[in-house]
Amino acid sequence: MGTLFIVATPIGNLQDITLRALETIKNADLVACEDTRQTIKLLNHYGIKKPLISYHQHSKLTRIDYLIQELKNGRSIAVVTDAGTPGISDPGTVLISKAIEEGIKVVPIPGPSAVITALSASGLRTDEFIYLGFLPRKKGRKTMLESLAQEKRTIVFYESPYRVVKTLEELKIVLGEDRNIVIARELTKMFEEIIRGKIKEVITKLTPQNTKGEFVVVVEGER
Ligand code: SAM
């Protein structure tokens, strides 16, 4: 039996990868990735040549069945996504649970994840927090937002640049304009920006220029 390595990769800055992650990729028989065009950039940067398999290849077997079969044949697989930790609002969980079910060894290789990166610099309480992934866009959105009003723990979620202002406007109604919030934009990248303040203040700091890129929203719990 091979081993399934869950390898975290950078969320922007290519230097944010551990020595162990690089070793693991070098030693794996193949790298299963979300998008080979993204992963090849990382591997080229570190001079690593490795067979890359997109999750979306292999039409006869499902991608999961194919990878499980390879693991059973004794091949070691490093699973990566385009950025961050596989399985965190990203593909990976189905393959991981299937591998566990099949008795295959699963080894995590920890590293960056936007949720923890944002939380760590937020200045908000981090002893307890809830992570919501991406908020529902339509069905269940209103109920979800309203349920946050009583939440005492710090709340973290991912947001798209197209909805970030709209979401803050909605949060302002549900949580009140004085709730502290942190917008972490383009973490580890050239235009990294961390905006902290009350919801009403943060909204005024968001302009068309700085609502581009990738966002994590961190909201203070109810006090
Ligand atoms: N698996 C990834 C992780 O561990 O962070 C998350 C993947 S999820 C599909 C992508 C979302 O994560 C983006 O839309 C954005 O909300 C957030 N994200 C990823 N990289 C980021 C960065 N450098 N700065 C801010 N947010 C980021």
PDB file of C-alpha atoms and ligand atoms in Angstrom:
ATOM      1  CA  MET A   1       0.000   0.000   0.000  1.00  0.00           C
ATOM      2  CA  GLY A   2       1.190   3.500  -0.782  1.00  0.00           C
ATOM      3  CA  THR A   3       0.673   6.516   1.455  1.00  0.00           C
ATOM      4  CA  LEU A   4      -1.555   9.498   0.812  1.00  0.00           C
ATOM      5  CA  PHE A   5       0.196  12.718   1.792  1.00  0.00           C
ATOM      6  CA  ILE A   6      -1.981  15.805   2.238  1.00  0.00           C
ATOM      7  CA  VAL A   7       0.419  18.587   1.366  1.00  0.00           C
ATOM      8  CA  ALA A   8      -0.276  22.249   2.129  1.00  0.00           C
ATOM      9  CA  THR A   9       1.125  24.666  -0.467  1.00  0.00           C
ATOM     10  CA  PRO A  10       1.537  28.484  -0.501  1.00  0.00           C
ATOM     11  CA  ILE A  11      -1.486  30.807  -0.541  1.00  0.00           C
ATOM     12  CA  GLY A  12       0.398  33.362  -2.637  1.00  0.00           C
ATOM     13  CA  ASN A  13       4.051  33.688  -1.715  1.00  0.00           C
ATOM     14  CA  LEU A  14       5.888  30.703  -3.180  1.00  0.00           C
ATOM     15  CA  GLN A  15       8.388  30.763  -0.326  1.00  0.00           C
ATOM     16  CA  ASP A  16       5.673  29.738   2.120  1.00  0.00           C
ATOM     17  CA  ILE A  17       6.216  26.019   1.775  1.00  0.00           C
ATOM     18  CA  THR A  18       7.847  23.762   4.311  1.00  0.00           C
ATOM     19  CA  LEU A  19      11.007  21.754   3.699  1.00  0.00           C
ATOM     20  CA  ARG A  20       8.997  18.663   4.527  1.00  0.00           C
ATOM     21  CA  ALA A  21       6.349  19.533   1.935  1.00  0.00           C
ATOM     22  CA  LEU A  22       9.039  19.859  -0.751  1.00  0.00           C
ATOM     23  CA  GLU A  23      10.670  16.575   0.312  1.00  0.00           C
ATOM     24  CA  THR A  24       7.308  14.834   0.295  1.00  0.00           C
ATOM     25  CA  ILE A  25       6.498  16.043  -3.213  1.00  0.00           C
ATOM     26  CA  LYS A  26       9.984  15.021  -4.408  1.00  0.00           C
ATOM     27  CA  ASN A  27       9.592  11.536  -2.934  1.00  0.00           C
ATOM     28  CA  ALA A  28       6.001  10.921  -4.029  1.00  0.00           C
ATOM     29  CA  ASP A  29       5.292   8.791  -7.085  1.00  0.00           C
ATOM     30  CA  LEU A  30       2.765  11.272  -8.302  1.00  0.00           C
ATOM     31  CA  VAL A  31       1.169  14.536  -7.391  1.00  0.00           C
ATOM     32  CA  ALA A  32      -2.602  14.775  -7.583  1.00  0.00           C
ATOM     33  CA  CYS A  33      -3.642  18.363  -8.084  1.00  0.00           C
ATOM     34  CA  GLU A  34      -6.616  20.558  -8.706  1.00  0.00           C
ATOM     35  CA  ASP A  35      -5.168  22.340 -11.715  1.00  0.00           C
ATOM     36  CA  THR A  36      -1.884  21.144 -13.200  1.00  0.00           C
ATOM     37  CA  ARG A  37      -1.198  24.659 -14.570  1.00  0.00           C
ATOM     38  CA  GLN A  38      -1.069  26.042 -11.025  1.00  0.00           C
ATOM     39  CA  THR A  39       0.930  23.216  -9.476  1.00  0.00           C
ATOM     40  CA  ILE A  40       3.491  23.181 -12.279  1.00  0.00           C
ATOM     41  CA  LYS A  41       4.423  26.780 -11.385  1.00  0.00           C
ATOM     42  CA  LEU A  42       5.243  25.713  -7.827  1.00  0.00           C
ATOM     43  CA  LEU A  43       7.183  22.636  -8.931  1.00  0.00           C
ATOM     44  CA  ASN A  44       9.120  24.603 -11.559  1.00  0.00           C
ATOM     45  CA  HIS A  45       9.997  27.224  -8.955  1.00  0.00           C
ATOM     46  CA  TYR A  46      11.634  24.502  -6.847  1.00  0.00           C
ATOM     47  CA  GLY A  47      13.083  22.560  -9.781  1.00  0.00           C
ATOM     48  CA  ILE A  48      10.945  19.492  -9.065  1.00  0.00           C
ATOM     49  CA  LYS A  49       9.894  17.213 -11.894  1.00  0.00           C
ATOM     50  CA  LYS A  50       7.051  14.875 -11.020  1.00  0.00           C
ATOM     51  CA  PRO A  51       4.104  13.331 -12.820  1.00  0.00           C
ATOM     52  CA  LEU A  52       1.083  15.545 -12.168  1.00  0.00           C
ATOM     53  CA  ILE A  53      -2.402  14.158 -12.290  1.00  0.00           C
ATOM     54  CA  SER A  54      -5.389  16.432 -12.363  1.00  0.00           C
ATOM     55  CA  TYR A  55      -8.339  15.231 -10.325  1.00  0.00           C
ATOM     56  CA  HIS A  56     -10.351  15.657 -13.496  1.00  0.00           C
ATOM     57  CA  GLN A  57      -8.445  13.188 -15.694  1.00  0.00           C
ATOM     58  CA  HIS A  58      -9.221   9.484 -16.140  1.00  0.00           C
ATOM     59  CA  SER A  59     -12.681   9.444 -17.532  1.00  0.00           C
ATOM     60  CA  LYS A  60     -13.228   5.682 -17.260  1.00  0.00           C
ATOM     61  CA  LEU A  61     -12.704   5.453 -13.515  1.00  0.00           C
ATOM     62  CA  THR A  62     -13.707   8.328 -11.298  1.00  0.00           C
ATOM     63  CA  ARG A  63     -10.712  10.348 -10.203  1.00  0.00           C
ATOM     64  CA  ILE A  64     -11.080   9.050  -6.639  1.00  0.00           C
ATOM     65  CA  ASP A  65     -11.221   5.395  -7.720  1.00  0.00           C
ATOM     66  CA  TYR A  66      -8.170   5.896  -9.892  1.00  0.00           C
ATOM     67  CA  LEU A  67      -6.126   7.445  -7.087  1.00  0.00           C
ATOM     68  CA  ILE A  68      -7.241   4.790  -4.585  1.00  0.00           C
ATOM     69  CA  GLN A  69      -6.223   2.096  -7.063  1.00  0.00           C
ATOM     70  CA  GLU A  70      -2.809   3.683  -7.484  1.00  0.00           C
ATOM     71  CA  LEU A  71      -2.366   3.804  -3.690  1.00  0.00           C
ATOM     72  CA  LYS A  72      -3.358   0.135  -3.426  1.00  0.00           C
ATOM     73  CA  ASN A  73      -0.751  -0.626  -6.088  1.00  0.00           C
ATOM     74  CA  GLY A  74       1.853   0.773  -3.721  1.00  0.00           C
ATOM     75  CA  ARG A  75       2.291   4.233  -5.211  1.00  0.00           C
ATOM     76  CA  SER A  76       2.593   7.202  -2.874  1.00  0.00           C
ATOM     77  CA  ILE A  77       0.531  10.216  -3.746  1.00  0.00           C
ATOM     78  CA  ALA A  78       0.950  13.824  -2.670  1.00  0.00           C
ATOM     79  CA  VAL A  79      -2.341  15.648  -2.862  1.00  0.00           C
ATOM     80  CA  VAL A  80      -2.184  19.400  -3.342  1.00  0.00           C
ATOM     81  CA  THR A  81      -4.683  22.069  -4.298  1.00  0.00           C
ATOM     82  CA  ASP A  82      -4.132  25.370  -6.082  1.00  0.00           C
ATOM     83  CA  ALA A  83      -3.361  27.075  -2.766  1.00  0.00           C
ATOM     84  CA  GLY A  84      -3.348  26.318   0.935  1.00  0.00           C
ATOM     85  CA  THR A  85      -4.384  23.174   2.723  1.00  0.00           C
ATOM     86  CA  PRO A  86      -6.260  20.500   0.756  1.00  0.00           C
ATOM     87  CA  GLY A  87      -9.715  19.807   2.134  1.00  0.00           C
ATOM     88  CA  ILE A  88     -10.181  23.284   3.619  1.00  0.00           C
ATOM     89  CA  SER A  89     -12.904  24.710   1.338  1.00  0.00           C
ATOM     90  CA  ASP A  90     -11.074  22.775  -1.350  1.00  0.00           C
ATOM     91  CA  PRO A  91     -11.159  19.282  -2.853  1.00  0.00           C
ATOM     92  CA  GLY A  92      -9.607  16.485  -0.833  1.00  0.00           C
ATOM     93  CA  THR A  93     -12.072  15.336   1.787  1.00  0.00           C
ATOM     94  CA  VAL A  94     -13.749  12.653  -0.336  1.00  0.00           C
ATOM     95  CA  LEU A  95     -10.398  11.148  -1.326  1.00  0.00           C
ATOM     96  CA  ILE A  96      -9.132  11.296   2.263  1.00  0.00           C
ATOM     97  CA  SER A  97     -12.193   9.594   3.738  1.00  0.00           C
ATOM     98  CA  LYS A  98     -12.154   6.954   1.008  1.00  0.00           C
ATOM     99  CA  ALA A  99      -8.454   6.287   1.662  1.00  0.00           C
ATOM    100  CA  ILE A 100      -9.141   5.917   5.401  1.00  0.00           C
ATOM    101  CA  GLU A 101     -12.032   3.559   4.639  1.00  0.00           C
ATOM    102  CA  GLU A 102      -9.692   1.452   2.497  1.00  0.00           C
ATOM    103  CA  GLY A 103      -7.074   1.251   5.256  1.00  0.00           C
ATOM    104  CA  ILE A 104      -4.578   3.468   3.403  1.00  0.00           C
ATOM    105  CA  LYS A 105      -2.196   5.511   5.540  1.00  0.00           C
ATOM    106  CA  VAL A 106      -2.946   9.255   5.418  1.00  0.00           C
ATOM    107  CA  VAL A 107      -0.186  11.655   6.451  1.00  0.00           C
ATOM    108  CA  PRO A 108      -0.788  15.408   6.799  1.00  0.00           C
ATOM    109  CA  ILE A 109       2.031  17.754   5.817  1.00  0.00           C
ATOM    110  CA  PRO A 110       0.925  21.006   7.470  1.00  0.00           C
ATOM    111  CA  GLY A 111       1.465  24.471   6.080  1.00  0.00           C
ATOM    112  CA  PRO A 112      -0.427  27.578   5.010  1.00  0.00           C
ATOM    113  CA  SER A 113      -4.147  28.028   5.130  1.00  0.00           C
ATOM    114  CA  ALA A 114      -5.795  31.400   4.561  1.00  0.00           C
ATOM    115  CA  VAL A 115      -8.198  30.931   7.478  1.00  0.00           C
ATOM    116  CA  ILE A 116      -5.448  30.514  10.085  1.00  0.00           C
ATOM    117  CA  THR A 117      -3.203  33.116   8.442  1.00  0.00           C
ATOM    118  CA  ALA A 118      -5.967  35.740   8.637  1.00  0.00           C
ATOM    119  CA  LEU A 119      -7.001  34.778  12.141  1.00  0.00           C
ATOM    120  CA  SER A 120      -3.443  34.946  13.433  1.00  0.00           C
ATOM    121  CA  ALA A 121      -3.051  38.576  12.326  1.00  0.00           C
ATOM    122  CA  SER A 122      -6.596  39.695  13.095  1.00  0.00           C
ATOM    123  CA  GLY A 123      -5.997  40.855  16.650  1.00  0.00           C
ATOM    124  CA  LEU A 124      -9.358  39.308  17.552  1.00  0.00           C
ATOM    125  CA  ARG A 125      -9.835  36.466  20.028  1.00  0.00           C
ATOM    126  CA  THR A 126      -8.435  33.231  18.696  1.00  0.00           C
ATOM    127  CA  ASP A 127      -8.983  30.937  21.689  1.00  0.00           C
ATOM    128  CA  GLU A 128     -12.315  29.940  20.170  1.00  0.00           C
ATOM    129  CA  PHE A 129     -13.501  30.541  16.630  1.00  0.00           C
ATOM    130  CA  ILE A 130     -15.872  29.145  14.034  1.00  0.00           C
ATOM    131  CA  TYR A 131     -14.970  28.741  10.397  1.00  0.00           C
ATOM    132  CA  LEU A 132     -17.813  28.945   7.889  1.00  0.00           C
ATOM    133  CA  GLY A 133     -16.016  28.350   4.604  1.00  0.00           C
ATOM    134  CA  PHE A 134     -17.879  30.373   1.943  1.00  0.00           C
ATOM    135  CA  LEU A 135     -21.257  31.746   3.053  1.00  0.00           C
ATOM    136  CA  PRO A 136     -24.268  30.424   1.129  1.00  0.00           C
ATOM    137  CA  ARG A 137     -24.991  32.744  -1.782  1.00  0.00           C
ATOM    138  CA  LYS A 138     -28.770  32.401  -1.823  1.00  0.00           C
ATOM    139  CA  LYS A 139     -30.573  29.579  -0.038  1.00  0.00           C
ATOM    140  CA  GLY A 140     -29.996  29.734   3.698  1.00  0.00           C
ATOM    141  CA  ARG A 141     -27.928  32.917   3.537  1.00  0.00           C
ATOM    142  CA  LYS A 142     -30.327  35.100   5.515  1.00  0.00           C
ATOM    143  CA  THR A 143     -30.799  32.462   8.239  1.00  0.00           C
ATOM    144  CA  MET A 144     -27.050  31.886   8.431  1.00  0.00           C
ATOM    145  CA  LEU A 145     -26.289  35.595   8.773  1.00  0.00           C
ATOM    146  CA  GLU A 146     -28.992  36.046  11.409  1.00  0.00           C
ATOM    147  CA  SER A 147     -27.678  33.087  13.387  1.00  0.00           C
ATOM    148  CA  LEU A 148     -24.340  34.908  13.711  1.00  0.00           C
ATOM    149  CA  ALA A 149     -25.902  37.648  15.836  1.00  0.00           C
ATOM    150  CA  GLN A 150     -25.689  35.537  19.007  1.00  0.00           C
ATOM    151  CA  GLU A 151     -22.322  33.945  18.202  1.00  0.00           C
ATOM    152  CA  LYS A 152     -19.781  34.638  20.932  1.00  0.00           C
ATOM    153  CA  ARG A 153     -16.825  33.052  19.194  1.00  0.00           C
ATOM    154  CA  THR A 154     -14.777  34.789  16.528  1.00  0.00           C
ATOM    155  CA  ILE A 155     -16.242  34.056  13.096  1.00  0.00           C
ATOM    156  CA  VAL A 156     -14.048  33.462  10.045  1.00  0.00           C
ATOM    157  CA  PHE A 157     -15.122  32.920   6.456  1.00  0.00           C
ATOM    158  CA  TYR A 158     -13.905  33.223   2.874  1.00  0.00           C
ATOM    159  CA  GLU A 159     -15.425  35.808   0.581  1.00  0.00           C
ATOM    160  CA  SER A 160     -15.212  36.694  -3.075  1.00  0.00           C
ATOM    161  CA  PRO A 161     -14.177  40.196  -4.189  1.00  0.00           C
ATOM    162  CA  TYR A 162     -17.543  40.568  -5.913  1.00  0.00           C
ATOM    163  CA  ARG A 163     -19.545  40.106  -2.732  1.00  0.00           C
ATOM    164  CA  VAL A 164     -17.343  41.418   0.047  1.00  0.00           C
ATOM    165  CA  VAL A 165     -18.947  44.864   0.295  1.00  0.00           C
ATOM    166  CA  LYS A 166     -22.471  43.442   0.004  1.00  0.00           C
ATOM    167  CA  THR A 167     -21.685  40.948   2.753  1.00  0.00           C
ATOM    168  CA  LEU A 168     -20.363  43.666   5.053  1.00  0.00           C
ATOM    169  CA  GLU A 169     -23.525  45.709   4.430  1.00  0.00           C
ATOM    170  CA  GLU A 170     -25.600  42.674   5.410  1.00  0.00           C
ATOM    171  CA  LEU A 171     -23.457  42.017   8.484  1.00  0.00           C
ATOM    172  CA  LYS A 172     -23.859  45.638   9.523  1.00  0.00           C
ATOM    173  CA  ILE A 173     -27.625  45.133   9.669  1.00  0.00           C
ATOM    174  CA  VAL A 174     -27.449  41.825  11.553  1.00  0.00           C
ATOM    175  CA  LEU A 175     -24.562  42.537  13.932  1.00  0.00           C
ATOM    176  CA  GLY A 176     -24.719  46.312  14.236  1.00  0.00           C
ATOM    177  CA  GLU A 177     -22.349  48.858  12.742  1.00  0.00           C
ATOM    178  CA  ASP A 178     -20.007  48.896  15.764  1.00  0.00           C
ATOM    179  CA  ARG A 179     -18.958  45.237  15.652  1.00  0.00           C
ATOM    180  CA  ASN A 180     -15.228  44.843  15.069  1.00  0.00           C
ATOM    181  CA  ILE A 181     -14.253  43.167  11.852  1.00  0.00           C
ATOM    182  CA  VAL A 182     -11.058  42.397   9.965  1.00  0.00           C
ATOM    183  CA  ILE A 183     -10.705  42.084   6.211  1.00  0.00           C
ATOM    184  CA  ALA A 184      -7.567  40.182   5.194  1.00  0.00           C
ATOM    185  CA  ARG A 185      -6.893  40.689   1.516  1.00  0.00           C
ATOM    186  CA  GLU A 186      -4.262  39.098  -0.735  1.00  0.00           C
ATOM    187  CA  LEU A 187      -2.407  37.548   2.205  1.00  0.00           C
ATOM    188  CA  THR A 188       1.306  36.894   1.594  1.00  0.00           C
ATOM    189  CA  LYS A 189       1.079  38.605  -1.820  1.00  0.00           C
ATOM    190  CA  MET A 190       2.291  41.947  -3.157  1.00  0.00           C
ATOM    191  CA  PHE A 191      -0.934  43.784  -2.352  1.00  0.00           C
ATOM    192  CA  GLU A 192      -1.509  42.244   1.059  1.00  0.00           C
ATOM    193  CA  GLU A 193      -3.765  44.451   3.134  1.00  0.00           C
ATOM    194  CA  ILE A 194      -5.341  43.914   6.529  1.00  0.00           C
ATOM    195  CA  ILE A 195      -8.147  46.338   7.339  1.00  0.00           C
ATOM    196  CA  ARG A 196      -9.337  46.403  10.947  1.00  0.00           C
ATOM    197  CA  GLY A 197     -12.103  48.398  12.567  1.00  0.00           C
ATOM    198  CA  LYS A 198     -15.821  48.601  13.195  1.00  0.00           C
ATOM    199  CA  ILE A 199     -17.980  47.362  10.319  1.00  0.00           C
ATOM    200  CA  LYS A 200     -19.063  50.910   9.460  1.00  0.00           C
ATOM    201  CA  GLU A 201     -15.416  52.063   9.285  1.00  0.00           C
ATOM    202  CA  VAL A 202     -14.173  49.109   7.268  1.00  0.00           C
ATOM    203  CA  ILE A 203     -16.918  49.592   4.665  1.00  0.00           C
ATOM    204  CA  THR A 204     -15.734  53.146   4.043  1.00  0.00           C
ATOM    205  CA  LYS A 205     -12.156  51.906   3.545  1.00  0.00           C
ATOM    206  CA  LEU A 206     -13.154  49.499   0.778  1.00  0.00           C
ATOM    207  CA  THR A 207     -12.809  51.107  -2.638  1.00  0.00           C
ATOM    208  CA  PRO A 208     -12.994  49.596  -6.151  1.00  0.00           C
ATOM    209  CA  GLN A 209      -9.159  49.517  -6.068  1.00  0.00           C
ATOM    210  CA  ASN A 210      -8.879  47.380  -2.964  1.00  0.00           C
ATOM    211  CA  THR A 211     -11.801  45.046  -3.539  1.00  0.00           C
ATOM    212  CA  LYS A 212      -9.788  42.943  -5.961  1.00  0.00           C
ATOM    213  CA  GLY A 213      -8.142  39.645  -5.151  1.00  0.00           C
ATOM    214  CA  GLU A 214      -8.764  37.104  -2.408  1.00  0.00           C
ATOM    215  CA  PHE A 215     -10.411  37.820   0.914  1.00  0.00           C
ATOM    216  CA  VAL A 216     -10.867  36.368   4.365  1.00  0.00           C
ATOM    217  CA  VAL A 217     -13.349  38.036   6.696  1.00  0.00           C
ATOM    218  CA  VAL A 218     -12.855  37.772  10.470  1.00  0.00           C
ATOM    219  CA  VAL A 219     -15.655  39.009  12.728  1.00  0.00           C
ATOM    220  CA  GLU A 220     -15.490  39.573  16.450  1.00  0.00           C
ATOM    221  CA  GLY A 221     -17.947  37.460  18.455  1.00  0.00           C
ATOM    222  CA  GLU A 222     -20.748  39.026  20.471  1.00  0.00           C
ATOM    223  CA  ARG A 223     -19.437  40.517  23.717  1.00  0.00           C
TER     224      ARG A 223
HETATM  225  N1  SAM B   1      -7.576  25.492   0.837  1.00  0.00           N
HETATM  226  C1  SAM B   1      -7.382  26.922   0.915  1.00  0.00           C
HETATM  227  C2  SAM B   1      -6.807  27.267   2.284  1.00  0.00           C
HETATM  228  O1  SAM B   1      -6.355  26.377   3.001  1.00  0.00           O
HETATM  229  O2  SAM B   1      -6.795  28.431   2.649  1.00  0.00           O
HETATM  230  C3  SAM B   1      -8.639  27.686   0.605  1.00  0.00           C
HETATM  231  C4  SAM B   1      -9.189  27.451  -0.760  1.00  0.00           C
HETATM  232  S1  SAM B   1     -10.629  28.351  -1.134  1.00  0.00           S
HETATM  233  C5  SAM B   1     -11.150  27.569  -2.616  1.00  0.00           C
HETATM  234  C6  SAM B   1     -10.023  29.858  -1.749  1.00  0.00           C
HETATM  235  C7  SAM B   1     -10.420  31.040  -0.886  1.00  0.00           C
HETATM  236  O3  SAM B   1      -9.514  31.161   0.212  1.00  0.00           O
HETATM  237  C8  SAM B   1     -10.301  32.369  -1.610  1.00  0.00           C
HETATM  238  O4  SAM B   1     -11.482  32.645  -2.361  1.00  0.00           O
HETATM  239  C9  SAM B   1     -10.139  33.339  -0.465  1.00  0.00           C
HETATM  240  O5  SAM B   1     -11.368  33.639   0.146  1.00  0.00           O
HETATM  241  C10 SAM B   1      -9.275  32.512   0.497  1.00  0.00           C
HETATM  242  N2  SAM B   1      -7.847  32.771   0.222  1.00  0.00           N
HETATM  243  C11 SAM B   1      -6.968  31.950  -0.375  1.00  0.00           C
HETATM  244  N3  SAM B   1      -5.749  32.536  -0.474  1.00  0.00           N
HETATM  245  C12 SAM B   1      -5.887  33.758   0.076  1.00  0.00           C
HETATM  246  C13 SAM B   1      -4.996  34.860   0.266  1.00  0.00           C
HETATM  247  N4  SAM B   1      -3.739  34.799  -0.152  1.00  0.00           N
HETATM  248  N5  SAM B   1      -5.465  35.969   0.874  1.00  0.00           N
HETATM  249  C14 SAM B   1      -6.751  36.037   1.293  1.00  0.00           C
HETATM  250  N6  SAM B   1      -7.635  35.037   1.138  1.00  0.00           N
HETATM  251  C15 SAM B   1      -7.216  33.920   0.536  1.00  0.00           C
END
